[in-house]
mmCIF file of C-alpha atoms in Angstrom:
data_model
loop_
_atom_site.group_PDB
_atom_site.id
_atom_site.type_symbol
_atom_site.label_atom_id
_atom_site.label_comp_id
_atom_site.label_asym_id
_atom_site.label_seq_id
_atom_site.Cartn_x
_atom_site.Cartn_y
_atom_site.Cartn_z
ATOM 1 C CA UNK A 1 -11.454 -7.031 -149.041
ATOM 2 C CA UNK A 2 -10.310 -3.728 -147.631
ATOM 3 C CA UNK A 3 -10.706 -0.484 -149.375
ATOM 4 C CA UNK A 4 -7.310 -0.273 -150.589
ATOM 5 C CA UNK A 5 -6.608 -3.798 -151.631
ATOM 6 C CA UNK A 6 -5.372 -3.571 -155.152
ATOM 7 C CA UNK A 7 -6.911 -5.353 -157.872
ATOM 8 C CA UNK A 8 -6.142 -5.670 -161.675
ATOM 9 C CA UNK A 9 -5.581 -2.392 -163.499
ATOM 10 C CA UNK A 10 -3.522 0.911 -163.883
ATOM 11 C CA UNK A 11 -3.726 4.255 -162.437
ATOM 12 C CA UNK A 12 -5.676 6.776 -164.402
ATOM 13 C CA UNK A 13 -4.667 9.581 -162.247
ATOM 14 C CA UNK A 14 -1.300 10.751 -160.927
ATOM 15 C CA UNK A 15 -1.653 13.473 -158.071
ATOM 16 C CA UNK A 16 1.678 15.254 -158.590
ATOM 17 C CA UNK A 17 1.346 17.043 -155.229
ATOM 18 C CA UNK A 18 4.256 16.148 -152.739
ATOM 19 C CA UNK A 19 3.183 14.995 -149.083
ATOM 20 C CA UNK A 20 1.816 17.712 -147.004
ATOM 21 C CA UNK A 21 0.370 19.479 -150.024
ATOM 22 C CA UNK A 22 -3.302 18.844 -149.517
ATOM 23 C CA UNK A 23 -3.009 15.176 -150.609
ATOM 24 C CA UNK A 24 -5.772 13.843 -148.240
ATOM 25 C CA UNK A 25 -8.126 16.525 -149.559
ATOM 26 C CA UNK A 26 -7.256 15.664 -152.985
ATOM 27 C CA UNK A 27 -7.692 11.847 -152.277
ATOM 28 C CA UNK A 28 -11.242 12.483 -150.917
ATOM 29 C CA UNK A 29 -11.983 14.420 -154.068
ATOM 30 C CA UNK A 30 -10.896 11.515 -156.248
ATOM 31 C CA UNK A 31 -13.239 9.300 -154.113
ATOM 32 C CA UNK A 32 -16.280 11.331 -154.352
ATOM 33 C CA UNK A 33 -15.898 11.308 -158.184
ATOM 34 C CA UNK A 34 -15.815 7.594 -158.188
ATOM 35 C CA UNK A 35 -12.116 6.703 -158.285
ATOM 36 C CA UNK A 36 -10.479 4.023 -156.442
ATOM 37 C CA UNK A 37 -8.034 6.152 -154.647
ATOM 38 C CA UNK A 38 -4.699 5.273 -152.743
ATOM 39 C CA UNK A 39 -3.610 7.571 -150.032
ATOM 40 C CA UNK A 40 -0.838 6.511 -147.883
ATOM 41 C CA UNK A 41 -2.270 7.154 -144.596
ATOM 42 C CA UNK A 42 -5.647 5.483 -145.298
ATOM 43 C CA UNK A 43 -4.454 2.006 -143.837
ATOM 44 C CA UNK A 44 -0.754 2.282 -142.789
ATOM 45 C CA UNK A 45 -0.276 -1.337 -141.884
ATOM 46 C CA UNK A 46 -3.026 -3.144 -144.006
ATOM 47 C CA UNK A 47 -3.417 -1.305 -147.258
ATOM 48 C CA UNK A 48 0.017 -0.177 -148.459
ATOM 49 C CA UNK A 49 2.613 -1.988 -150.652
ATOM 50 C CA UNK A 50 5.365 -1.134 -148.653
ATOM 51 C CA UNK A 51 7.764 -3.658 -149.839
ATOM 52 C CA UNK A 52 7.141 -2.736 -153.455
ATOM 53 C CA UNK A 53 7.724 0.592 -152.724
ATOM 54 C CA UNK A 54 11.010 0.104 -150.814
ATOM 55 C CA UNK A 55 12.170 -2.035 -153.780
ATOM 56 C CA UNK A 56 11.044 0.629 -156.144
ATOM 57 C CA UNK A 57 12.985 3.223 -154.179
ATOM 58 C CA UNK A 58 16.180 1.070 -154.378
ATOM 59 C CA UNK A 59 15.676 0.878 -158.160
ATOM 60 C CA UNK A 60 15.163 4.266 -158.728
ATOM 61 C CA UNK A 61 17.691 5.851 -156.454
ATOM 62 C CA UNK A 62 20.170 3.106 -155.671
ATOM 63 C CA UNK A 63 22.821 5.360 -154.248
ATOM 64 C CA UNK A 64 20.515 6.818 -151.613
ATOM 65 C CA UNK A 65 17.522 4.848 -150.849
ATOM 66 C CA UNK A 66 19.313 1.956 -148.803
ATOM 67 C CA UNK A 67 23.008 2.814 -148.826
ATOM 68 C CA UNK A 68 23.783 0.205 -146.287
ATOM 69 C CA UNK A 69 22.704 -2.682 -148.470
ATOM 70 C CA UNK A 70 25.984 -4.248 -149.576
ATOM 71 C CA UNK A 71 24.183 -5.962 -152.591
ATOM 72 C CA UNK A 72 22.611 -2.831 -153.871
ATOM 73 C CA UNK A 73 25.892 -1.059 -153.637
ATOM 74 C CA UNK A 74 27.787 -3.526 -155.506
ATOM 75 C CA UNK A 75 25.093 -4.191 -158.260
ATOM 76 C CA UNK A 76 22.341 -1.621 -158.410
ATOM 77 C CA UNK A 77 18.767 -3.214 -159.208
ATOM 78 C CA UNK A 78 17.488 -2.289 -162.584
ATOM 79 C CA UNK A 79 14.776 0.381 -162.834
ATOM 80 C CA UNK A 80 11.343 -1.082 -162.398
ATOM 81 C CA UNK A 81 9.302 -2.188 -165.466
ATOM 82 C CA UNK A 82 5.743 -1.485 -166.038
ATOM 83 C CA UNK A 83 4.912 -4.972 -164.696
ATOM 84 C CA UNK A 84 6.676 -4.135 -161.384
ATOM 85 C CA UNK A 85 4.872 -0.822 -161.005
ATOM 86 C CA UNK A 86 1.670 -2.505 -161.534
ATOM 87 C CA UNK A 87 2.465 -4.878 -158.710
ATOM 88 C CA UNK A 88 2.657 -1.627 -156.628
ATOM 89 C CA UNK A 89 -0.057 0.647 -157.904
ATOM 90 C CA UNK A 90 -2.162 -1.789 -160.224
ATOM 91 C CA UNK A 91 -5.728 -1.769 -159.124
ATOM 92 C CA UNK A 92 -5.860 1.987 -158.027
ATOM 93 C CA UNK A 93 -7.449 4.634 -160.299
ATOM 94 C CA UNK A 94 -5.762 7.592 -158.608
ATOM 95 C CA UNK A 95 -2.576 7.459 -156.599
ATOM 96 C CA UNK A 96 -1.469 10.267 -154.256
ATOM 97 C CA UNK A 97 0.784 10.889 -151.226
ATOM 98 C CA UNK A 98 3.415 8.216 -150.879
ATOM 99 C CA UNK A 99 3.279 7.712 -154.727
ATOM 100 C CA UNK A 100 4.447 11.475 -155.258
ATOM 101 C CA UNK A 101 8.167 10.725 -154.995
ATOM 102 C CA UNK A 102 7.927 8.359 -157.877
ATOM 103 C CA UNK A 103 5.991 10.795 -160.145
ATOM 104 C CA UNK A 104 8.794 11.052 -162.843
ATOM 105 C CA UNK A 105 8.928 7.437 -163.148
ATOM 106 C CA UNK A 106 5.177 6.968 -163.133
ATOM 107 C CA UNK A 107 4.491 9.724 -165.727
ATOM 108 C CA UNK A 108 6.519 7.708 -168.112
ATOM 109 C CA UNK A 109 5.359 4.133 -167.115
ATOM 110 C CA UNK A 110 1.690 5.238 -167.632
ATOM 111 C CA UNK A 111 1.352 7.396 -170.614
ATOM 112 C CA UNK A 112 -2.405 7.307 -170.605
ATOM 113 C CA UNK A 113 -2.629 8.501 -167.116
ATOM 114 C CA UNK A 114 -3.750 12.172 -166.370
ATOM 115 C CA UNK A 115 -1.480 14.120 -164.097
ATOM 116 C CA UNK A 116 -2.810 16.763 -161.612
ATOM 117 C CA UNK A 117 -0.170 19.095 -160.429
ATOM 118 C CA UNK A 118 -0.619 20.542 -156.915
ATOM 119 C CA UNK A 119 2.149 22.790 -155.749
ATOM 120 C CA UNK A 120 2.211 24.701 -152.128
ATOM 121 C CA UNK A 121 4.769 27.344 -151.385
ATOM 122 C CA UNK A 122 8.099 26.033 -150.523
ATOM 123 C CA UNK A 123 8.401 28.491 -147.402
ATOM 124 C CA UNK A 124 5.074 27.154 -145.894
ATOM 125 C CA UNK A 125 5.658 23.579 -147.028
ATOM 126 C CA UNK A 126 9.189 23.111 -145.703
ATOM 127 C CA UNK A 127 8.437 23.531 -142.040
ATOM 128 C CA UNK A 128 5.257 21.195 -142.188
ATOM 129 C CA UNK A 129 7.142 18.317 -144.146
ATOM 130 C CA UNK A 130 10.324 18.697 -141.589
ATOM 131 C CA UNK A 131 8.020 18.423 -138.515
ATOM 132 C CA UNK A 132 5.335 16.356 -139.742
ATOM 133 C CA UNK A 133 7.040 13.846 -141.863
ATOM 134 C CA UNK A 134 10.860 13.728 -141.760
ATOM 135 C CA UNK A 135 11.224 13.965 -138.157
ATOM 136 C CA UNK A 136 8.812 11.407 -137.272
ATOM 137 C CA UNK A 137 10.108 9.026 -139.918
ATOM 138 C CA UNK A 138 13.767 9.394 -138.724
ATOM 139 C CA UNK A 139 13.111 9.393 -135.068
ATOM 140 C CA UNK A 140 15.581 7.545 -133.047
ATOM 141 C CA UNK A 141 12.656 5.450 -131.406
ATOM 142 C CA UNK A 142 12.236 3.727 -134.526
ATOM 143 C CA UNK A 143 16.023 3.072 -134.890
ATOM 144 C CA UNK A 144 15.506 1.063 -131.551
ATOM 145 C CA UNK A 145 12.473 -0.515 -132.653
ATOM 146 C CA UNK A 146 14.080 -1.722 -135.986
ATOM 147 C CA UNK A 147 16.816 -3.643 -134.044
ATOM 148 C CA UNK A 148 13.917 -5.905 -132.804
ATOM 149 C CA UNK A 149 11.240 -6.074 -135.442
ATOM 150 C CA UNK A 150 10.832 -5.043 -139.112
ATOM 151 C CA UNK A 151 8.524 -1.945 -139.705
ATOM 152 C CA UNK A 152 7.906 -1.876 -143.266
ATOM 153 C CA UNK A 153 6.107 1.461 -143.277
ATOM 154 C CA UNK A 154 9.243 3.178 -141.534
ATOM 155 C CA UNK A 155 11.989 1.296 -143.910
ATOM 156 C CA UNK A 156 10.030 1.940 -147.040
ATOM 157 C CA UNK A 157 9.442 5.622 -146.009
ATOM 158 C CA UNK A 158 12.852 6.281 -145.072
ATOM 159 C CA UNK A 159 14.149 4.594 -148.378
ATOM 160 C CA UNK A 160 11.947 6.916 -150.461
ATOM 161 C CA UNK A 161 12.805 10.111 -148.512
ATOM 162 C CA UNK A 162 16.642 9.518 -148.656
ATOM 163 C CA UNK A 163 16.238 8.728 -152.405
ATOM 164 C CA UNK A 164 13.815 11.722 -153.124
ATOM 165 C CA UNK A 165 16.001 14.158 -151.545
ATOM 166 C CA UNK A 166 19.497 12.638 -152.508
ATOM 167 C CA UNK A 167 20.706 11.951 -148.951
ATOM 168 C CA UNK A 168 22.396 8.992 -147.353
ATOM 169 C CA UNK A 169 21.128 9.909 -144.006
ATOM 170 C CA UNK A 170 17.929 11.299 -142.737
ATOM 171 C CA UNK A 171 19.955 13.693 -140.662
ATOM 172 C CA UNK A 172 21.343 15.359 -143.915
ATOM 173 C CA UNK A 173 18.042 16.441 -145.273
ATOM 174 C CA UNK A 174 18.347 20.101 -144.584
ATOM 175 C CA UNK A 175 16.382 23.080 -145.890
ATOM 176 C CA UNK A 176 18.614 23.477 -148.893
ATOM 177 C CA UNK A 177 18.547 19.859 -149.878
ATOM 178 C CA UNK A 178 14.745 20.121 -149.503
ATOM 179 C CA UNK A 179 14.543 23.260 -151.852
ATOM 180 C CA UNK A 180 16.630 21.400 -154.398
ATOM 181 C CA UNK A 181 14.361 18.461 -154.325
ATOM 182 C CA UNK A 182 11.292 20.561 -154.558
ATOM 183 C CA UNK A 183 12.405 22.684 -157.409
ATOM 184 C CA UNK A 184 13.673 19.496 -159.175
ATOM 185 C CA UNK A 185 10.338 17.593 -158.844
ATOM 186 C CA UNK A 186 8.063 20.604 -160.344
ATOM 187 C CA UNK A 187 10.693 21.266 -162.961
ATOM 188 C CA UNK A 188 10.838 17.502 -164.147
ATOM 189 C CA UNK A 189 6.971 17.250 -164.210
ATOM 190 C CA UNK A 190 6.463 20.281 -166.469
ATOM 191 C CA UNK A 191 9.405 19.319 -168.867
ATOM 192 C CA UNK A 192 7.839 15.813 -169.194
ATOM 193 C CA UNK A 193 4.471 17.358 -169.857
ATOM 194 C CA UNK A 194 4.890 20.818 -171.345
ATOM 195 C CA UNK A 195 1.316 21.062 -172.500
ATOM 196 C CA UNK A 196 -1.450 22.096 -170.407
ATOM 197 C CA UNK A 197 -5.102 22.580 -171.392
ATOM 198 C CA UNK A 198 -7.876 20.752 -173.087
ATOM 199 C CA UNK A 199 -6.754 17.314 -174.486
ATOM 200 C CA UNK A 200 -3.323 17.557 -172.577
ATOM 201 C CA UNK A 201 -2.471 15.295 -169.765
ATOM 202 C CA UNK A 202 -1.408 17.925 -167.278
ATOM 203 C CA UNK A 203 -3.654 20.232 -164.983
ATOM 204 C CA UNK A 204 -2.115 22.780 -162.702
ATOM 205 C CA UNK A 205 -4.671 22.733 -159.866
ATOM 206 C CA UNK A 206 -4.791 25.247 -156.964
ATOM 207 C CA UNK A 207 -6.173 24.143 -153.804
ATOM 208 C CA UNK A 208 -9.327 26.196 -153.150
ATOM 209 C CA UNK A 209 -10.239 26.293 -156.697
ATOM 210 C CA UNK A 210 -13.201 23.769 -156.094
ATOM 211 C CA UNK A 211 -14.669 21.313 -158.357
ATOM 212 C CA UNK A 212 -14.946 23.017 -161.569
ATOM 213 C CA UNK A 213 -11.434 22.752 -162.984
ATOM 214 C CA UNK A 214 -10.825 19.331 -161.689
ATOM 215 C CA UNK A 215 -14.074 17.802 -163.094
ATOM 216 C CA UNK A 216 -13.618 19.629 -166.450
ATOM 217 C CA UNK A 217 -10.114 17.972 -166.764
ATOM 218 C CA UNK A 218 -11.208 14.620 -165.854
ATOM 219 C CA UNK A 219 -14.399 14.780 -167.860
ATOM 220 C CA UNK A 220 -16.754 14.227 -164.759
ATOM 221 C CA UNK A 221 -20.029 15.935 -163.629
ATOM 222 C CA UNK A 222 -19.571 18.423 -160.700
ATOM 223 C CA UNK A 223 -20.614 16.710 -157.546
ATOM 224 C CA UNK A 224 -23.432 18.280 -155.410
ATOM 225 C CA UNK A 225 -21.193 18.245 -152.325
ATOM 226 C CA UNK A 226 -18.519 20.859 -151.101
ATOM 227 C CA UNK A 227 -15.007 20.080 -152.257
ATOM 228 C CA UNK A 228 -13.341 18.081 -149.368
ATOM 229 C CA UNK A 229 -11.032 20.148 -147.160
ATOM 230 C CA UNK A 230 -9.404 17.943 -144.448
ATOM 231 C CA UNK A 231 -7.358 19.287 -141.810
ATOM 232 C CA UNK A 232 -3.925 17.455 -142.678
ATOM 233 C CA UNK A 233 -2.011 18.452 -139.683
ATOM 234 C CA UNK A 234 -4.639 17.295 -137.282
ATOM 235 C CA UNK A 235 -5.448 14.164 -139.169
ATOM 236 C CA UNK A 236 -1.829 13.299 -139.414
ATOM 237 C CA UNK A 237 -1.267 13.667 -135.580
ATOM 238 C CA UNK A 238 -3.988 11.249 -135.130
ATOM 239 C CA UNK A 239 -2.551 8.728 -137.794
ATOM 240 C CA UNK A 240 0.657 8.905 -136.247
ATOM 241 C CA UNK A 241 -0.613 8.168 -132.626
ATOM 242 C CA UNK A 242 -2.548 5.195 -134.101
ATOM 243 C CA UNK A 243 0.484 3.880 -136.195
ATOM 244 C CA UNK A 244 2.839 4.283 -133.103
ATOM 245 C CA UNK A 245 0.297 2.143 -130.908
ATOM 246 C CA UNK A 246 0.153 -0.503 -133.477
ATOM 247 C CA UNK A 247 4.023 -0.507 -133.861
ATOM 248 C CA UNK A 248 4.490 -0.767 -130.169
ATOM 249 C CA UNK A 249 1.883 -3.648 -130.078
ATOM 250 C CA UNK A 250 3.831 -5.402 -132.826
ATOM 251 C CA UNK A 251 7.185 -4.935 -131.161
ATOM 252 C CA UNK A 252 5.861 -6.192 -127.814
ATOM 253 C CA UNK A 253 4.277 -9.296 -129.682
ATOM 254 C CA UNK A 254 7.945 -9.851 -131.139
ATOM 255 C CA UNK A 255 9.830 -9.872 -127.831
ATOM 256 C CA UNK A 256 7.157 -11.096 -125.568
ATOM 257 C CA UNK A 257 8.576 -14.713 -125.919
ATOM 258 C CA UNK A 258 11.909 -13.507 -124.583
ATOM 259 C CA UNK A 259 10.659 -11.137 -122.064
ATOM 260 C CA UNK A 260 10.771 -13.601 -119.146
ATOM 261 C CA UNK A 261 14.216 -14.658 -120.054
ATOM 262 C CA UNK A 262 15.493 -11.057 -120.152
ATOM 263 C CA UNK A 263 13.890 -10.252 -116.989
ATOM 264 C CA UNK A 264 15.240 -13.514 -115.045
ATOM 265 C CA UNK A 265 18.657 -12.573 -116.286
ATOM 266 C CA UNK A 266 18.167 -9.079 -114.909
ATOM 267 C CA UNK A 267 16.945 -10.122 -111.520
ATOM 268 C CA UNK A 268 20.044 -12.647 -111.330
ATOM 269 C CA UNK A 269 22.177 -9.945 -112.411
ATOM 270 C CA UNK A 270 20.775 -7.489 -109.522
ATOM 271 C CA UNK A 271 20.867 -10.178 -106.709
ATOM 272 C CA UNK A 272 24.652 -11.178 -107.559
ATOM 273 C CA UNK A 273 25.418 -7.292 -107.629
ATOM 274 C CA UNK A 274 23.302 -6.895 -104.277
ATOM 275 C CA UNK A 275 25.327 -9.853 -102.547
ATOM 276 C CA UNK A 276 28.734 -8.620 -103.880
ATOM 277 C CA UNK A 277 28.318 -5.088 -102.333
ATOM 278 C CA UNK A 278 27.035 -6.656 -99.025
ATOM 279 C CA UNK A 279 29.911 -9.016 -98.625
#
């Protein structure tokens, strides 16, 4: 069983920090504390419930997640139930990163889960999420690959990003739309959980604060190791390269049976063209 294979259960911790907001460092911290933790980039192809996330996005934002789907446009799916979210996140104690767009839903679906709010300044966050998340996800090379093979990490991520930001096209997600989504997200979390402090569900955690506030909130002993600090930009680049290589391999595997036919047709066409111009 892989480290991120779901088992029965429900999340105990919802990390309410958007992608590129120290999510990998927080995920490592939860793991050190003994929580079975989900982070989207840990195992892109093998450990993520992409199909469930895509369906969850369509149910949460039917007008934006996959606007090209005729059935969804005519009859939007009902919002996900507790049982359906359990199929996606059941078995992980702490959920981070790709779960963050669904925080509003998950706070209400899992009323016993504690919520750790991590917020990065918008002006530093937007450039990193634009170049590190949105541009790669909506890159035209994936458009071409999707004509040949299904790429669940890409289609699910695109649905979540369009839904979260309220855009029918990835190209429409600009700085103002991102600012609106960012403000709406944190306002909603705090409105749903207005109380903070001992006995409450919400912790406002600042990156760099170390173990003490997090462990006090979760009722855990402070570990005798430094709080993890992962260079997300560097690690994300490595993850993207790995994911791209796997995608290319899968695409080639899909078109390989037809490669000889395509090549043969091309050679015949070139020969005919050559003889035509020689004549």
